[in-house]
Short mmCIF file of C-alpha atoms and ligand atoms in Angstrom, two decimals:
data_model
loop_
_atom_site.label_atom_id
_atom_site.label_comp_id
_atom_site.label_asym_id
_atom_site.label_seq_id
_atom_site.Cartn_x
_atom_site.Cartn_y
_atom_site.Cartn_z
CA MET A 1 0.00 0.00 0.00
CA THR A 2 1.39 3.39 -0.96
CA GLY A 3 0.54 6.56 0.95
CA ARG A 4 -1.83 9.29 -0.19
CA LEU A 5 -0.80 12.75 -1.40
CA TRP A 6 -2.73 15.71 -0.03
CA GLY A 7 -2.31 19.26 -1.32
CA ILE A 8 -3.59 21.37 1.53
CA GLY A 9 -4.57 25.03 1.19
CA VAL A 10 -3.82 26.69 4.53
CA GLY A 11 -5.30 30.12 3.75
CA PRO A 12 -3.76 33.59 3.61
CA GLY A 13 -1.99 33.61 6.97
CA ASP A 14 -4.49 33.93 9.80
CA PRO A 15 -4.46 30.43 11.36
CA GLU A 16 -8.22 30.69 11.95
CA LEU A 17 -8.77 30.77 8.18
CA LEU A 18 -7.60 27.18 7.75
CA THR A 19 -10.48 24.78 7.01
CA VAL A 20 -11.66 21.99 9.30
CA LYS A 21 -10.66 19.47 6.63
CA ALA A 22 -7.16 20.91 6.29
CA HIS A 23 -6.78 20.71 10.05
CA ARG A 24 -7.87 17.04 10.11
CA LEU A 25 -5.59 15.93 7.28
CA ILE A 26 -2.53 17.79 8.60
CA GLU A 27 -2.92 16.08 11.96
CA GLN A 28 -3.46 12.71 10.29
CA ALA A 29 -0.52 12.90 7.84
CA GLY A 30 2.57 10.75 8.35
CA THR A 31 4.72 13.58 6.97
CA VAL A 32 4.04 17.29 6.51
CA ALA A 33 5.87 18.91 3.59
CA TRP A 34 6.20 22.64 2.91
CA PHE A 35 7.99 25.04 0.59
CA ALA A 36 10.20 27.90 1.76
CA ALA A 37 12.94 30.18 0.53
CA ARG A 38 16.24 29.01 2.01
CA GLY A 39 17.00 30.86 5.23
CA ARG A 40 13.44 32.14 5.61
CA PRO A 41 10.50 30.64 7.48
CA SER A 42 7.78 28.94 5.46
CA ASN A 43 4.63 31.08 5.22
CA ALA A 44 2.46 28.00 4.73
CA ARG A 45 3.97 26.26 7.74
CA ALA A 46 3.45 29.36 9.87
CA ALA A 47 -0.27 29.43 9.04
CA ALA A 48 -0.63 25.73 9.93
CA ALA A 49 1.86 25.52 12.81
CA ARG A 50 -0.71 24.97 15.54
CA HIS A 51 -2.03 21.87 13.72
CA ILE A 52 1.34 20.12 13.35
CA ARG A 53 1.84 17.49 16.03
CA PRO A 54 4.96 17.56 18.22
CA ARG A 55 7.59 15.32 16.57
CA GLN A 56 5.43 14.88 13.43
CA PRO A 57 7.92 14.25 10.59
CA GLU A 58 8.37 17.25 8.28
CA LEU A 59 9.85 17.56 4.81
CA PRO A 60 11.12 21.07 3.96
CA LEU A 61 11.41 21.89 0.26
CA TYR A 62 13.73 24.89 -0.25
CA TYR A 63 13.43 26.82 -3.52
CA PRO A 64 16.68 27.22 -5.48
CA VAL A 65 15.89 30.95 -6.02
CA THR A 66 14.55 33.61 -3.67
CA THR A 67 12.53 35.75 -6.09
CA GLU A 68 10.33 34.88 -9.02
CA LEU A 69 11.80 36.01 -12.33
CA PRO A 70 10.27 36.54 -15.77
CA ALA A 71 10.12 33.29 -17.76
CA GLY A 72 13.41 32.28 -19.38
CA ALA A 73 14.82 28.92 -20.45
CA GLU A 74 17.49 28.73 -17.74
CA TYR A 75 15.08 29.75 -14.96
CA GLU A 76 12.43 27.28 -16.15
CA GLU A 77 15.01 24.48 -16.26
CA LEU A 78 16.23 25.27 -12.76
CA LEU A 79 12.69 25.18 -11.37
CA ALA A 80 11.72 22.03 -13.28
CA GLY A 81 14.76 20.26 -11.82
CA PHE A 82 13.82 21.44 -8.34
CA TYR A 83 10.22 20.21 -8.67
CA ASP A 84 11.40 16.88 -10.14
CA GLU A 85 13.65 16.34 -7.14
CA ALA A 86 11.00 17.49 -4.63
CA ALA A 87 8.45 15.14 -6.20
CA GLU A 88 10.85 12.20 -5.91
CA ARG A 89 11.55 12.96 -2.25
CA ILE A 90 7.80 12.90 -1.60
CA ALA A 91 7.39 9.75 -3.72
CA THR A 92 9.92 7.98 -1.50
CA VAL A 93 7.76 8.71 1.55
CA LEU A 94 4.56 7.67 -0.28
CA ASP A 95 6.22 4.43 -1.42
CA GLY A 96 6.93 3.72 2.24
CA GLY A 97 3.15 3.74 2.84
CA GLU A 98 2.91 7.11 4.60
CA ASP A 99 0.44 9.86 3.70
CA VAL A 100 2.04 13.23 2.87
CA ALA A 101 0.31 16.59 3.44
CA VAL A 102 1.88 19.37 1.34
CA LEU A 103 1.04 22.74 2.88
CA CYS A 104 0.24 25.58 0.47
CA GLU A 105 -0.31 29.29 1.06
CA GLY A 106 -3.87 30.25 0.17
CA ASP A 107 -5.23 27.74 -2.32
CA PRO A 108 -3.03 25.03 -3.88
CA PHE A 109 -4.27 25.47 -7.45
CA PHE A 110 -4.19 29.27 -7.48
CA TYR A 111 -0.56 30.15 -8.35
CA GLY A 112 0.48 27.53 -5.79
CA SER A 113 3.75 25.56 -6.01
CA TYR A 114 1.89 22.40 -5.00
CA MET A 115 0.51 22.16 -8.53
CA TYR A 116 3.97 21.22 -9.86
CA LEU A 117 4.11 18.29 -7.44
CA HIS A 118 0.54 17.36 -8.28
CA ASN A 119 1.33 17.27 -12.01
CA ARG A 120 4.24 14.93 -11.33
CA LEU A 121 2.64 12.66 -8.71
CA ALA A 122 -1.17 12.59 -8.96
CA GLY A 123 -1.08 10.01 -11.75
CA ARG A 124 1.04 7.67 -9.63
CA TYR A 125 -0.56 8.00 -6.19
CA GLU A 126 -4.02 8.53 -4.74
CA SER A 127 -4.31 12.27 -4.22
CA GLU A 128 -6.68 14.93 -3.01
CA VAL A 129 -6.59 18.72 -3.08
CA VAL A 130 -8.10 20.66 -0.19
CA PRO A 131 -9.04 24.16 -1.32
CA GLY A 132 -7.98 27.09 0.82
CA VAL A 133 -9.04 30.70 1.32
CA THR A 134 -7.06 32.41 -1.40
CA SER A 135 -5.19 35.65 -0.67
CA LEU A 136 -7.14 37.40 -3.41
CA LEU A 137 -10.38 37.03 -1.45
CA ALA A 138 -8.70 37.66 1.89
CA GLY A 139 -7.32 40.89 0.40
CA ALA A 140 -10.77 42.06 -0.69
CA ALA A 141 -12.18 41.15 2.72
CA VAL A 142 -9.62 43.17 4.67
CA LEU A 143 -10.00 46.05 2.21
CA GLY A 144 -13.69 45.96 3.07
CA VAL A 145 -14.80 46.92 -0.44
CA PRO A 146 -16.88 44.56 -2.66
CA LEU A 147 -14.70 43.27 -5.49
CA VAL A 148 -16.96 42.43 -8.44
CA CYS A 149 -20.70 42.21 -9.12
CA ARG A 150 -23.39 41.04 -11.53
CA ASN A 151 -21.93 40.28 -15.00
CA GLU A 152 -18.56 41.93 -14.51
CA THR A 153 -15.20 40.34 -15.17
CA LEU A 154 -12.42 40.07 -12.61
CA SER A 155 -8.90 40.07 -14.06
CA VAL A 156 -6.06 38.48 -12.12
CA LEU A 157 -2.57 39.53 -13.18
CA SER A 158 0.95 38.72 -12.10
CA GLY A 159 3.17 41.66 -11.13
CA VAL A 160 6.09 39.82 -12.74
CA LEU A 161 4.70 40.78 -16.20
CA SER A 162 6.42 43.65 -18.02
CA ARG A 163 5.09 47.18 -17.64
CA ASP A 164 3.69 47.10 -21.19
CA GLU A 165 1.94 43.76 -20.68
CA LEU A 166 0.41 44.95 -17.43
CA GLU A 167 -0.82 48.15 -18.99
CA ARG A 168 -2.25 46.30 -21.99
CA HIS A 169 -4.34 44.08 -19.68
CA LEU A 170 -5.30 46.86 -17.29
CA VAL A 171 -6.77 49.33 -19.79
CA ASP A 172 -9.90 47.22 -20.20
CA VAL A 173 -10.53 45.83 -16.72
CA GLU A 174 -13.71 46.17 -14.70
CA ALA A 175 -12.05 44.84 -11.54
CA ALA A 176 -8.51 43.53 -11.10
CA VAL A 177 -6.04 42.05 -8.66
CA VAL A 178 -2.29 42.15 -9.26
CA MET A 179 -0.51 39.37 -7.37
CA LYS A 180 3.24 38.89 -6.84
CA LEU A 181 3.89 42.54 -6.11
CA GLY A 182 7.09 42.64 -3.98
CA ARG A 183 9.92 44.24 -5.93
CA ASN A 184 7.49 44.88 -8.83
CA LEU A 185 5.57 47.56 -6.94
CA ALA A 186 6.94 50.64 -8.73
CA LYS A 187 6.39 49.05 -12.16
CA VAL A 188 2.85 47.92 -11.29
CA ARG A 189 1.95 51.34 -9.94
CA ALA A 190 3.20 53.02 -13.14
CA SER A 191 1.07 50.62 -15.22
CA VAL A 192 -2.01 51.19 -13.07
CA ALA A 193 -1.54 54.96 -13.38
CA ALA A 194 -1.03 54.73 -17.16
CA ALA A 195 -4.27 52.74 -17.43
CA GLY A 196 -6.10 55.54 -15.56
CA LEU A 197 -6.93 53.39 -12.52
CA LEU A 198 -4.73 54.85 -9.78
CA ASP A 199 -7.60 56.57 -7.96
CA ARG A 200 -9.41 53.21 -7.56
CA ALA A 201 -6.38 51.08 -6.71
CA TRP A 202 -5.47 49.78 -3.25
CA TYR A 203 -2.28 48.32 -1.85
CA VAL A 204 -2.84 45.37 0.54
CA GLU A 205 0.08 43.90 2.49
CA LEU A 206 0.08 40.81 4.76
CA ALA A 207 -3.70 40.44 4.60
CA THR A 208 -5.17 38.76 7.72
CA LEU A 209 -1.81 38.78 9.54
CA PRO A 210 -1.08 40.98 12.57
CA ALA A 211 1.13 43.36 10.53
CA GLN A 212 -1.52 43.80 7.82
CA ARG A 213 -1.53 47.16 5.97
CA VAL A 214 -4.09 48.63 3.58
CA LEU A 215 -3.57 51.96 1.83
CA PRO A 216 -4.30 53.69 -1.47
CA LEU A 217 -1.77 52.45 -4.05
CA ALA A 218 -0.83 56.08 -4.72
CA GLU A 219 0.47 56.31 -1.13
CA ALA A 220 2.43 53.03 -1.05
CA ASP A 221 6.20 53.31 -0.70
CA SER A 222 7.41 52.41 -4.18
CA SER A 223 10.86 51.26 -2.98
CA GLY A 224 9.47 47.76 -2.49
CA ALA A 225 6.89 45.63 -0.80
CA PRO A 226 6.98 42.31 1.06
CA TYR A 227 6.30 39.06 -0.76
CA PHE A 228 2.81 38.96 0.75
CA SER A 229 1.35 42.00 -1.01
CA MET A 230 -1.04 42.74 -3.85
CA VAL A 231 -2.90 45.52 -5.63
CA ILE A 232 -6.68 45.42 -5.63
CA ILE A 233 -8.81 47.47 -8.03
CA PRO A 234 -12.44 46.85 -7.04
CA SER A 235 -15.18 47.34 -9.60
CA ALA A 236 -16.54 50.90 -9.55
CA GLU A 237 -20.08 49.51 -9.68
CA ALA A 238 -19.72 46.88 -6.94
CA SER A 239 -18.50 49.45 -4.45
CA THR A 240 -21.32 51.93 -5.07
CA ARG A 241 -24.49 49.86 -5.62
C1 SAM B 301 2.82 32.34 -5.42
S1 SAM B 301 1.37 33.29 -5.07
C2 SAM B 301 0.48 32.14 -4.11
C3 SAM B 301 -0.99 32.47 -4.02
C4 SAM B 301 -1.74 31.53 -3.11
N1 SAM B 301 -1.75 30.18 -3.61
C5 SAM B 301 -3.17 32.00 -2.86
O1 SAM B 301 -4.12 31.26 -3.14
O2 SAM B 301 -3.32 33.10 -2.35
C6 SAM B 301 1.99 34.40 -3.88
C7 SAM B 301 1.32 35.77 -3.95
O3 SAM B 301 0.06 35.72 -3.27
C8 SAM B 301 -0.18 36.98 -2.67
N2 SAM B 301 -0.40 36.77 -1.23
C9 SAM B 301 -0.40 35.61 -0.59
N3 SAM B 301 -0.76 35.77 0.70
C10 SAM B 301 -0.98 37.09 0.88
C11 SAM B 301 -1.40 37.90 1.98
N4 SAM B 301 -1.67 37.36 3.17
N5 SAM B 301 -1.53 39.24 1.78
C12 SAM B 301 -1.28 39.80 0.57
N6 SAM B 301 -0.91 39.09 -0.50
C13 SAM B 301 -0.76 37.75 -0.37
C14 SAM B 301 1.01 37.89 -2.96
O4 SAM B 301 0.70 38.66 -4.09
C15 SAM B 301 2.09 36.86 -3.23
O5 SAM B 301 3.11 37.40 -4.04
#
């Protein structure tokens, strides 16, 4: 009997936003795996820490890079090799008959690294994905402004895109969220301004965590932002109806 693979969404940071099912499977797992940048704590593990049993075996998976870069052959190859190796380390545990819970910030299938393990392992092992409260929705909740209504379209963009690509997408949006802000903040703000949306745009940092900050994007310090930050542009209609 091989073990089961569980991709567990742990929510945006507030430990109370982890689902009952996530809590049950984390406690039940033979091994708990999580991603982190080397030398930094794992955000997913921090959100789930209170559910990890004392002495429960853990499997840290340290990224080979500390910031996400625009797509390029060398970068893609480096990451593919890392995910291949991480998948095989998990496969070894599953082959030993133990269930593995992989912790994921927010939701596993929404820009989550778990998906790369899932693509490599779900065909070989019984697997289940436990959805989590995604940061996008946590961000809108802490902003306290409705995001999108009726027949409107919500656009989700990555801040890693070039300034031109961002602006091209933003000119037509009804409501938008720009993820992966961090060192892309100044570029994203310039694109939002060029698309004529700066007066509707909000900067949300560390949503649901004690150090959470929410301010108009125009007032955000453009020298940089933490990894856990995003821009939210709520629909003009949803916020006034
Ligand atoms: C690789 S994506 C992972 C998204 C995650 N799977 C989810 O469902 O939210 C990481 C990005 O999510 C956003 N993010 C995650 N947690 C956040 C939080 N608590 N506050 C603000 N942004 C957050 C940031 O834009 C960050 O760069």
